[in-house]
């Protein structure tokens, strides 16, 4: 499936991963253009329905990424996000979504290099899958 | 104080013995009202009623297979604020579990309530019940309760227990203040009552019944019933998961849905005062519909059907108590309870949670720990679940 260009919807917290993305950009670190970034104030505000909507609209993957444990600017938003991702995985995997399609990572503001690596790796993993069923078939 | 009691059944009239028990409860001055299933005067139907006049309890019908609404919702309305009185609420086990969830969600209070829970004989779906309830109500309920309690089963006259009840592995009133035991009890002669909380013990103590040990045949009878229920449930999970294991299959499963949202209205634990699906978030711009249609050549209307069900699963499956009111409410007969329970079983297990089990157990999304679920963080494990 190497010619398949996936779309990955990414919810990045303003303070850490978004800043890391910025840093990667200004440092001219290359990462795949497949990542479509939505900036949120904190991963703790990513309601499960944002993830579900993205997946049903044909996103091949969804990535939620925020601050490292202990670093959340709203104290514990990332811990709440982790529970929601756990919950969502339990649900969507029952309906055939592969585990690779929904990921949670913690990337600190100064981790531009790691950011670029993770974007590449996530994109590679999704390229190894089929395009999302929601892209190919009519979803009601 | 009495922790347990035996209530005598006269002339094999179980319903009458239960009504007399409820009258004794209502006669206590600290009890202002009894909330219980009661026959309507104008039609052969059973609906919850808030009863203050003991005579009105003559029409109470707590063993009827009618289950029009999950009363947890109603009790939440009655307990939102102090009412100035104490209500004794006669509930099915799944209604108690739903109420426990609502209390945790701050949608009700236990302060002014004594919960009287019955061993649940099960219920027919609304549609089945309406077809079946043709005989005089007292006789109909008696026929039903005898059939269930003597072991011949609830299937009769072309109707049977709803799938939710067939799959219910918690048919006893664990969360009640006072639990009324019927299974494994010689109900032609007696009812076995157990106080399960200090509140229940205090009330039961005042009613003046003699202590009585648990009937010897009860544990075995319950064990057998629960094993049957679990077998049905697990087969149901398997069947439902197979029918929804891909997005395409899930779409097929939900194809008849018309987004009326009745299932959410009937669900006792879908608790939002205003569901997001009826807010202006879903008043899409007309031009948006055109864009969606152009994107794929066609868009099915109404839109957002899977979006609705998946979001509801994410919002409330950890609180699903398996009552089956979602299926009951669906105009197009979708097998919703089956879907919601299959998912809820997994989401609750993922957090070691069981909806309605304990009032002091926090709902999974109300708390977190610093070190947990390492398997969902990172991308190094392609197969991480
Ligand atoms: S989803 Fe259905 S079975 Fe579960 S609590 Fe709500 S109405 Fe009851
Ligand atoms: S679907 Fe979600 S938003 Fe709507 S009532 Fe249920 S929990 Fe609330
Ligand atoms: S009640 Fe039935 S038709 Fe209405 S929204 Fe629920 S599943 Fe769809
Ligand atoms: S602010 Fe970054 S995860 Fe909360």
Coordinates of C-alpha atoms and ligand atoms in Angstrom, one line a residue:
Chain A
X1 CA 0.0 0.0 0.0
X2 CA 3.0 2.3 -0.5
X3 CA 1.1 4.6 -2.9
X4 CA -1.6 5.3 -0.4
X5 CA -1.3 8.7 1.2
X6 CA -3.2 8.6 4.5
X7 CA -4.8 11.5 6.2
X8 CA -4.0 11.7 9.9
X9 CA -6.0 14.2 12.0
X10 CA -3.9 15.3 14.9
X11 CA -5.1 17.1 18.0
X12 CA -2.1 18.8 19.5
X13 CA -2.0 20.7 22.8
X14 CA -1.0 24.3 22.4
X15 CA 1.7 24.2 25.0
X16 CA 3.7 21.1 24.3
X17 CA 3.2 19.1 21.1
X18 CA 2.1 22.1 19.0
X19 CA 5.1 24.0 20.1
X20 CA 7.2 21.0 19.2
X21 CA 5.6 20.9 15.8
X22 CA 6.5 24.6 15.4
X23 CA 10.1 23.9 16.5
X24 CA 10.3 21.1 14.0
X25 CA 9.2 23.5 11.3
X26 CA 11.6 26.3 12.2
X27 CA 14.4 23.7 12.5
X28 CA 13.6 22.4 9.0
X29 CA 13.0 18.9 10.3
X30 CA 11.1 17.1 7.6
X31 CA 7.9 15.2 8.6
X32 CA 5.2 13.8 6.3
X33 CA 2.5 16.2 5.1
X34 CA -0.2 13.6 6.0
X35 CA -0.6 15.1 9.4
X36 CA -3.5 17.6 9.6
X37 CA -3.1 19.6 12.8
X38 CA -5.9 20.8 15.0
X39 CA -4.5 23.0 17.8
X40 CA -6.3 22.6 21.1
X41 CA -5.5 24.2 24.4
X42 CA -5.0 20.9 26.2
X43 CA -5.5 17.2 25.4
X44 CA -7.9 17.2 28.2
X45 CA -10.4 19.1 26.0
X46 CA -10.5 16.5 23.3
X47 CA -14.0 15.1 23.6
X48 CA -14.4 11.6 22.3
X49 CA -16.8 12.9 19.6
X50 CA -13.9 14.9 17.9
X51 CA -12.1 11.6 17.5
X52 CA -15.2 9.7 16.3
X53 CA -16.1 12.5 13.9
X54 CA -12.6 12.4 12.3
X55 CA -12.6 8.7 12.0
X56 CA -16.2 8.6 10.5
X57 CA -15.3 11.3 8.0
X58 CA -12.5 9.1 6.6
X59 CA -9.4 10.0 8.6
X60 CA -7.1 7.1 8.3
X61 CA -5.7 7.8 11.7
X62 CA -6.1 10.1 14.7
X63 CA -3.3 11.3 16.9
X64 CA -3.8 13.0 20.2
X65 CA -0.6 14.5 21.6
X66 CA 0.1 16.7 24.6
X67 CA 2.5 17.4 27.4
X68 CA 4.5 14.8 29.3
X69 CA 3.1 13.5 32.6
X70 CA 3.4 16.2 35.2
X71 CA 3.8 18.9 32.6
X72 CA 0.2 19.6 31.6
X73 CA -0.5 23.3 31.9
X74 CA -3.9 22.5 33.2
X75 CA -2.4 20.1 35.8
X76 CA -4.0 16.9 34.7
X77 CA -5.7 17.2 31.3
X78 CA -3.3 14.7 29.8
X79 CA -4.3 12.1 32.4
X80 CA -7.9 12.6 31.6
X81 CA -7.1 12.3 27.9
X82 CA -5.4 9.0 28.6
X83 CA -8.6 7.6 30.1
X84 CA -10.6 8.8 27.2
X85 CA -8.3 7.3 24.7
X86 CA -8.4 4.0 26.6
X87 CA -12.2 4.2 26.4
X88 CA -12.3 5.1 22.7
X89 CA -9.9 2.2 21.9
X90 CA -12.2 -0.2 23.6
X91 CA -15.1 1.0 21.6
X92 CA -13.7 1.6 18.1
X93 CA -11.7 -1.6 18.0
X94 CA -14.9 -3.6 18.4
X95 CA -16.0 -2.1 15.1
X96 CA -12.9 -3.1 13.2
X97 CA -10.7 0.0 13.6
X98 CA -7.1 -1.2 14.0
X99 CA -5.3 -0.1 17.1
X100 CA -2.8 1.9 15.0
X101 CA -5.5 4.3 13.9
X102 CA -5.8 6.0 17.2
X103 CA -2.7 7.0 19.1
X104 CA -1.9 9.1 22.1
X105 CA 1.6 10.5 22.6
X106 CA 3.3 12.9 24.9
X107 CA 5.8 15.2 23.2
X108 CA 7.3 18.1 25.1
X109 CA 7.8 21.6 23.7
X110 CA 11.5 21.2 23.1
X111 CA 11.3 17.7 21.5
X112 CA 11.3 18.8 17.8
X113 CA 13.4 15.9 16.7
X114 CA 11.2 13.3 18.5
X115 CA 8.2 15.0 17.1
X116 CA 9.3 14.6 13.5
X117 CA 10.3 10.9 14.2
X118 CA 6.9 10.1 15.7
X119 CA 5.1 11.7 12.8
X120 CA 7.1 9.7 10.3
X121 CA 6.6 6.5 12.3
X122 CA 2.8 7.0 12.7
X123 CA 2.4 7.7 9.0
X124 CA 4.4 4.6 8.1
X125 CA 2.3 2.4 10.3
X126 CA -0.9 3.7 8.8
X127 CA 0.4 3.3 5.3
X128 CA 0.8 -0.4 6.1
X129 CA -2.9 -0.6 6.6
X130 CA -5.7 -0.3 4.1
X131 CA -7.3 3.2 3.7
X132 CA -10.0 3.6 6.3
X133 CA -13.3 1.8 5.6
X134 CA -15.0 5.1 6.2
X135 CA -13.3 6.6 3.2
X136 CA -14.2 3.7 0.9
X137 CA -17.7 3.0 1.8
X138 CA -20.8 5.0 2.6
X139 CA -21.1 5.6 6.3
X140 CA -24.5 6.4 7.6
Chain B
X1 CA -32.9 -4.6 65.0
X2 CA -34.1 -6.9 62.3
X3 CA -31.7 -7.6 59.4
X4 CA -34.0 -10.1 57.8
X5 CA -37.7 -10.9 58.1
X6 CA -40.2 -13.3 56.8
X7 CA -43.5 -12.1 55.6
X8 CA -46.4 -14.5 55.5
X9 CA -48.3 -15.0 52.2
X10 CA -52.0 -15.7 52.8
X11 CA -54.1 -17.7 50.4
X12 CA -51.1 -18.0 48.0
X13 CA -51.7 -14.3 47.2
X14 CA -48.1 -13.0 46.8
X15 CA -49.1 -9.6 45.3
X16 CA -51.4 -9.0 48.2
X17 CA -48.6 -9.8 50.7
X18 CA -46.3 -7.4 48.9
X19 CA -49.0 -4.7 49.0
X20 CA -49.6 -5.2 52.7
X21 CA -45.8 -4.8 53.2
X22 CA -45.8 -1.6 51.3
X23 CA -48.8 -0.4 53.3
X24 CA -47.0 -1.1 56.5
X25 CA -44.1 1.0 55.1
X26 CA -46.4 3.8 54.1
X27 CA -48.0 3.8 57.5
X28 CA -44.7 4.8 59.1
X29 CA -44.8 8.4 59.9
X30 CA -41.3 9.0 58.5
X31 CA -42.4 7.8 55.1
X32 CA -44.3 10.3 53.1
X33 CA -45.0 8.3 49.9
X34 CA -44.3 5.1 48.1
X35 CA -43.1 5.2 44.5
X36 CA -44.3 1.9 42.9
X37 CA -45.7 0.4 39.7
X38 CA -49.4 0.9 39.8
X39 CA -52.3 0.0 37.5
X40 CA -53.9 2.9 35.8
X41 CA -57.6 3.3 36.5
X42 CA -58.6 3.9 32.9
X43 CA -56.7 1.2 31.1
X44 CA -55.0 -2.1 31.7
X45 CA -51.6 -0.6 32.0
X46 CA -49.0 -0.3 34.8
X47 CA -47.1 2.9 35.3
X48 CA -45.0 4.2 38.2
X49 CA -47.0 6.2 40.6
X50 CA -46.2 8.3 43.7
X51 CA -48.6 7.1 46.3
X52 CA -49.5 8.8 49.6
X53 CA -52.9 7.2 50.3
X54 CA -52.5 3.6 51.6
X55 CA -55.7 2.7 49.8
X56 CA -54.2 3.6 46.5
X57 CA -51.7 0.8 47.1
X58 CA -54.5 -1.6 46.4
X59 CA -53.7 -1.0 42.8
X60 CA -49.9 -1.4 43.2
X61 CA -48.6 -4.1 40.9
X62 CA -44.9 -4.7 41.6
X63 CA -44.7 -8.1 40.0
X64 CA -46.2 -7.1 36.6
X65 CA -44.1 -7.8 33.5
X66 CA -44.8 -4.2 32.4
X67 CA -41.7 -2.0 32.3
X68 CA -42.7 1.1 30.4
X69 CA -40.0 3.4 31.8
X70 CA -36.9 3.0 33.9
X71 CA -38.0 4.7 37.1
X72 CA -34.5 5.8 38.0
X73 CA -35.2 8.9 35.9
X74 CA -38.3 9.6 37.8
X75 CA -36.7 9.1 41.2
X76 CA -33.9 11.5 40.1
X77 CA -36.6 14.1 39.6
X78 CA -38.1 13.4 43.0
X79 CA -34.7 13.7 44.8
X80 CA -33.0 16.5 42.9
X81 CA -33.6 18.8 45.9
X82 CA -35.0 18.0 49.4
X83 CA -38.8 17.4 49.0
X84 CA -39.6 17.7 52.7
X85 CA -40.5 14.0 52.9
X86 CA -39.0 10.6 52.6
X87 CA -40.0 8.4 49.7
X88 CA -39.9 4.6 49.7
X89 CA -39.2 3.6 46.1
X90 CA -40.0 0.2 44.8
X91 CA -37.6 -0.5 42.0
X92 CA -36.3 -3.3 39.8
X93 CA -32.6 -4.1 40.2
X94 CA -31.7 -2.3 36.9
X95 CA -33.6 0.7 38.1
X96 CA -31.6 0.8 41.3
X97 CA -28.4 0.5 39.3
X98 CA -29.4 3.3 37.1
X99 CA -30.3 5.4 40.1
X100 CA -26.9 4.7 41.6
X101 CA -25.3 6.0 38.4
X102 CA -27.5 9.1 38.4
X103 CA -26.6 9.9 42.0
X104 CA -22.9 9.7 41.1
X105 CA -23.6 12.0 38.2
X106 CA -25.2 14.4 40.7
X107 CA -28.6 13.9 39.1
X108 CA -30.3 12.6 42.2
X109 CA -29.8 12.1 46.0
X110 CA -30.2 9.2 48.3
X111 CA -30.9 11.3 51.4
X112 CA -34.7 11.2 51.3
X113 CA -35.2 7.8 49.7
X114 CA -35.5 4.3 51.0
X115 CA -35.1 1.9 48.2
X116 CA -37.1 -1.3 48.3
X117 CA -35.8 -3.6 45.7
X118 CA -37.5 -6.8 44.5
X119 CA -36.0 -9.9 43.0
X120 CA -36.8 -9.2 39.4
X121 CA -39.1 -11.6 37.7
X122 CA -38.3 -9.8 34.4
X123 CA -40.4 -7.9 31.9
X124 CA -41.9 -8.1 28.5
X125 CA -41.0 -5.5 25.9
X126 CA -43.6 -2.8 25.6
X127 CA -44.9 -4.2 22.4
X128 CA -45.2 -7.7 23.8
X129 CA -46.7 -6.4 27.0
X130 CA -49.4 -4.4 25.2
X131 CA -50.4 -7.5 23.1
X132 CA -50.3 -9.8 26.2
X133 CA -52.1 -7.6 28.7
X134 CA -55.7 -8.5 27.8
X135 CA -56.8 -10.4 30.9
X136 CA -57.9 -8.7 34.1
X137 CA -54.7 -7.3 35.4
X138 CA -54.6 -9.1 38.8
X139 CA -55.1 -12.4 37.1
X140 CA -52.5 -11.6 34.4
X141 CA -49.8 -10.7 36.9
X142 CA -50.6 -13.7 39.0
X143 CA -50.3 -16.0 36.0
X144 CA -47.0 -14.4 35.1
X145 CA -45.4 -14.4 38.6
X146 CA -46.5 -18.0 39.2
X147 CA -45.0 -19.2 35.9
X148 CA -41.7 -17.5 36.6
X149 CA -41.5 -18.5 40.3
X150 CA -42.5 -22.1 39.7
X151 CA -39.9 -22.5 37.1
X152 CA -42.1 -23.0 34.1
X153 CA -40.8 -19.7 32.7
X154 CA -42.1 -16.3 31.4
X155 CA -42.7 -17.5 27.9
X156 CA -46.5 -17.7 27.4
X157 CA -49.2 -16.7 24.9
X158 CA -46.6 -16.0 22.2
X159 CA -44.5 -13.5 24.3
X160 CA -41.4 -14.0 26.3
X161 CA -39.0 -11.9 28.5
X162 CA -37.3 -9.1 26.7
X163 CA -33.7 -9.8 25.6
X164 CA -32.5 -7.4 28.2
X165 CA -34.1 -9.5 31.0
X166 CA -32.9 -12.8 29.5
X167 CA -29.4 -11.4 29.5
X168 CA -29.6 -9.9 33.0
X169 CA -27.1 -11.6 35.4
X170 CA -28.0 -9.3 38.3
X171 CA -31.7 -10.0 39.0
X172 CA -31.4 -9.4 42.8
X173 CA -31.7 -6.0 44.5
X174 CA -28.0 -5.6 45.6
X175 CA -28.1 -1.8 46.0
X176 CA -31.5 -1.7 47.8
X177 CA -31.9 -0.6 51.4
X178 CA -34.5 -3.4 51.8
X179 CA -34.3 -6.3 49.4
X180 CA -37.3 -8.6 48.8
X181 CA -36.4 -12.2 48.0
X182 CA -38.6 -14.3 45.8
X183 CA -36.3 -16.7 44.0
X184 CA -35.7 -19.9 45.9
X185 CA -38.4 -18.8 48.4
X186 CA -41.6 -20.8 48.9
X187 CA -43.7 -17.8 47.7
X188 CA -46.9 -19.7 48.1
X189 CA -46.3 -19.2 51.8
X190 CA -43.8 -16.5 52.4
X191 CA -41.5 -13.7 51.2
X192 CA -38.0 -13.2 52.5
X193 CA -36.9 -9.7 53.3
X194 CA -33.4 -8.5 53.9
X195 CA -32.2 -5.1 55.1
X196 CA -29.0 -4.3 53.2
X197 CA -28.1 -0.9 54.7
X198 CA -28.4 0.8 58.1
X199 CA -31.3 2.9 56.7
X200 CA -33.1 -0.3 55.6
X201 CA -32.4 -2.0 58.9
X202 CA -33.9 0.9 60.8
X203 CA -37.1 0.9 58.8
X204 CA -37.4 -2.9 58.7
X205 CA -36.8 -3.0 62.5
X206 CA -39.8 -0.7 63.1
X207 CA -42.2 -2.9 61.1
X208 CA -42.1 -5.6 63.7
X209 CA -41.4 -8.7 61.7
X210 CA -39.6 -11.6 63.2
X211 CA -36.0 -12.4 62.0
X212 CA -35.8 -15.2 59.6
X213 CA -32.9 -17.0 58.1
X214 CA -32.3 -17.0 54.3
X215 CA -34.4 -19.9 52.9
X216 CA -32.0 -22.8 52.3
X217 CA -33.0 -23.2 48.6
X218 CA -32.4 -19.6 47.7
X219 CA -28.6 -19.6 46.9
X220 CA -28.9 -22.6 44.6
X221 CA -31.9 -21.2 42.8
X222 CA -30.1 -17.9 42.2
X223 CA -27.0 -19.6 41.1
X224 CA -28.9 -21.6 38.5
X225 CA -30.8 -18.5 37.3
X226 CA -27.7 -16.4 37.0
X227 CA -25.8 -19.2 35.2
X228 CA -28.6 -19.3 32.6
X229 CA -28.6 -15.5 32.2
X230 CA -24.8 -15.4 31.7
X231 CA -25.0 -18.1 29.1
X232 CA -27.6 -16.2 27.2
X233 CA -25.7 -12.9 27.6
X234 CA -22.4 -14.3 26.4
X235 CA -24.0 -15.8 23.4
X236 CA -25.7 -12.4 22.7
X237 CA -22.3 -10.7 23.0
X238 CA -20.8 -13.0 20.5
X239 CA -23.7 -12.7 18.1
X240 CA -23.8 -8.9 18.4
X241 CA -20.0 -8.5 18.1
X242 CA -20.0 -10.6 15.0
X243 CA -22.8 -8.6 13.5
X244 CA -20.9 -5.3 14.1
X245 CA -17.3 -6.2 13.7
X246 CA -16.6 -3.8 10.8
X247 CA -17.8 -0.3 10.1
X248 CA -19.8 -1.6 7.2
X249 CA -21.5 -4.2 9.4
X250 CA -22.2 -1.6 12.0
X251 CA -23.8 0.5 9.4
X252 CA -25.9 -2.4 8.4
X253 CA -26.9 -3.0 12.0
X254 CA -28.0 0.6 12.4
X255 CA -29.4 1.1 8.9
X256 CA -33.0 1.5 10.0
X257 CA -32.2 4.2 12.5
X258 CA -33.9 7.5 11.7
X259 CA -32.1 9.6 14.3
X260 CA -35.2 10.2 16.4
X261 CA -33.1 9.9 19.6
X262 CA -35.8 8.1 21.4
X263 CA -33.2 5.6 22.6
X264 CA -31.3 8.4 24.3
X265 CA -34.5 9.9 25.9
X266 CA -35.5 6.5 27.3
X267 CA -32.0 5.6 28.5
X268 CA -31.9 6.3 32.3
X269 CA -28.2 7.1 32.3
X270 CA -27.9 9.4 29.2
X271 CA -28.0 12.2 31.7
X272 CA -27.4 15.4 29.9
X273 CA -30.2 18.0 30.3
X274 CA -29.5 19.0 26.7
X275 CA -27.9 16.3 24.6
X276 CA -25.3 17.7 22.2
X277 CA -27.1 16.1 19.3
X278 CA -30.1 18.4 19.7
X279 CA -28.0 21.6 20.1
X280 CA -27.1 23.9 17.3
X281 CA -23.8 22.1 16.9
X282 CA -25.9 19.8 14.7
X283 CA -27.8 22.5 13.0
X284 CA -25.5 22.2 10.0
X285 CA -25.4 24.9 7.4
X286 CA -27.4 24.0 4.3
X287 CA -24.2 24.5 2.3
X288 CA -22.5 21.9 4.5
X289 CA -24.9 19.2 3.4
X290 CA -24.1 20.0 -0.2
X291 CA -20.3 19.8 0.5
X292 CA -20.8 16.4 2.2
X293 CA -22.8 15.2 -0.8
X294 CA -20.2 16.4 -3.3
X295 CA -17.4 14.9 -1.3
X296 CA -18.7 11.3 -2.0
X297 CA -21.4 11.8 -4.5
X298 CA -24.2 11.1 -2.0
X299 CA -24.7 11.6 1.7
X300 CA -27.4 9.7 3.6
X301 CA -30.0 11.8 5.4
X302 CA -30.5 12.3 8.2
X303 CA -26.7 12.5 8.7
X304 CA -24.7 11.6 11.7
X305 CA -26.3 8.3 12.5
X306 CA -23.2 6.3 13.4
X307 CA -21.7 9.5 14.8
X308 CA -24.6 9.6 17.3
X309 CA -24.5 6.0 18.4
X310 CA -20.7 5.9 18.7
X311 CA -20.7 9.2 20.7
X312 CA -23.4 7.9 22.9
X313 CA -21.4 4.7 23.5
X314 CA -18.4 6.9 24.4
X315 CA -20.4 9.1 26.7
X316 CA -22.5 6.6 28.6
X317 CA -21.5 3.0 28.0
X318 CA -19.5 2.9 31.2
X319 CA -22.8 3.7 33.0
X320 CA -25.1 1.3 31.0
X321 CA -27.0 -0.9 33.3
X322 CA -28.5 -3.2 30.6
X323 CA -32.2 -2.2 31.3
X324 CA -33.2 -2.5 27.7
X325 CA -35.2 0.7 27.6
X326 CA -33.3 1.9 24.5
X327 CA -34.6 -1.1 22.5
X328 CA -38.1 -0.6 24.0
X329 CA -38.1 3.0 22.8
X330 CA -36.9 2.4 19.2
X331 CA -39.7 2.9 16.7
X332 CA -37.9 0.8 14.2
X333 CA -37.0 -2.1 16.5
X334 CA -33.2 -1.8 16.4
X335 CA -31.4 -4.2 18.7
X336 CA -29.9 -1.5 20.7
X337 CA -29.6 -3.1 24.1
X338 CA -27.6 -5.9 22.5
X339 CA -25.2 -3.4 21.0
X340 CA -24.9 -1.1 24.0
X341 CA -24.4 -4.0 26.5
X342 CA -21.8 -5.7 24.3
X343 CA -19.7 -2.5 24.2
X344 CA -20.5 -1.6 27.8
X345 CA -19.3 -4.9 29.0
X346 CA -15.9 -4.2 27.5
X347 CA -15.6 -0.5 28.4
X348 CA -16.6 -1.2 32.0
X349 CA -14.2 -4.1 32.3
X350 CA -11.4 -1.9 30.9
X351 CA -11.7 0.3 34.0
X352 CA -12.6 -2.5 36.5
X353 CA -16.0 -0.9 36.8
X354 CA -19.5 -2.2 37.0
X355 CA -22.3 0.3 36.5
X356 CA -24.6 0.6 39.5
X357 CA -22.6 -1.7 41.7
X358 CA -21.5 0.7 44.4
X359 CA -22.4 4.2 45.2
X360 CA -18.9 5.0 46.5
X361 CA -17.1 3.8 43.4
X362 CA -16.2 6.7 41.1
X363 CA -17.3 6.5 37.4
X364 CA -14.2 5.8 35.2
X365 CA -14.1 9.2 33.7
X366 CA -14.3 11.0 37.0
X367 CA -10.9 10.0 38.1
X368 CA -7.5 9.0 36.9
X369 CA -4.2 7.9 38.3
X370 CA -0.7 9.0 37.5
X371 CA 0.5 5.6 36.4
X372 CA -2.0 3.7 34.4
X373 CA -2.8 2.4 30.9
X374 CA 0.8 2.6 29.6
X375 CA -0.4 0.5 26.7
X376 CA -2.4 3.4 25.2
X377 CA 0.5 5.8 25.2
X378 CA 3.1 5.9 22.4
X379 CA 3.3 4.5 18.9
X380 CA 6.0 1.8 19.3
X381 CA 3.6 -1.0 19.7
X382 CA 1.6 -1.5 16.5
X383 CA -0.6 -4.1 18.2
X384 CA -1.1 -2.2 21.4
X385 CA -4.8 -2.4 22.3
Ligands
LIG1 S1 -28.1 2.0 26.8 FE1 -30.0 0.9 26.9 S2 -29.7 -0.9 28.2 FE2 -28.0 0.6 28.6 S3 -28.8 1.8 30.3 FE3 -29.4 2.9 28.5 S4 -31.4 2.2 28.0 FE4 -30.6 0.8 29.5
LIG2 S1 -25.4 11.2 23.9 FE1 -23.9 12.2 25.2 S2 -24.4 14.4 25.0 FE2 -26.3 13.2 24.5 S3 -27.4 12.9 26.4 FE3 -26.1 11.1 26.1 S4 -24.3 11.6 27.3 FE4 -25.3 13.5 26.9
LIG3 S1 -34.7 5.1 18.9 FE1 -34.1 3.8 17.1 S2 -34.5 5.1 15.3 FE2 -34.5 6.5 17.1 S3 -32.3 7.2 17.3 FE3 -32.5 5.4 18.6 S4 -31.8 3.7 17.2 FE4 -32.3 5.4 15.9
LIG4 S1 -1.7 21.5 28.4 FE1 -0.6 20.0 27.2 S2 -1.8 18.3 27.7 FE2 -2.7 19.7 29.0

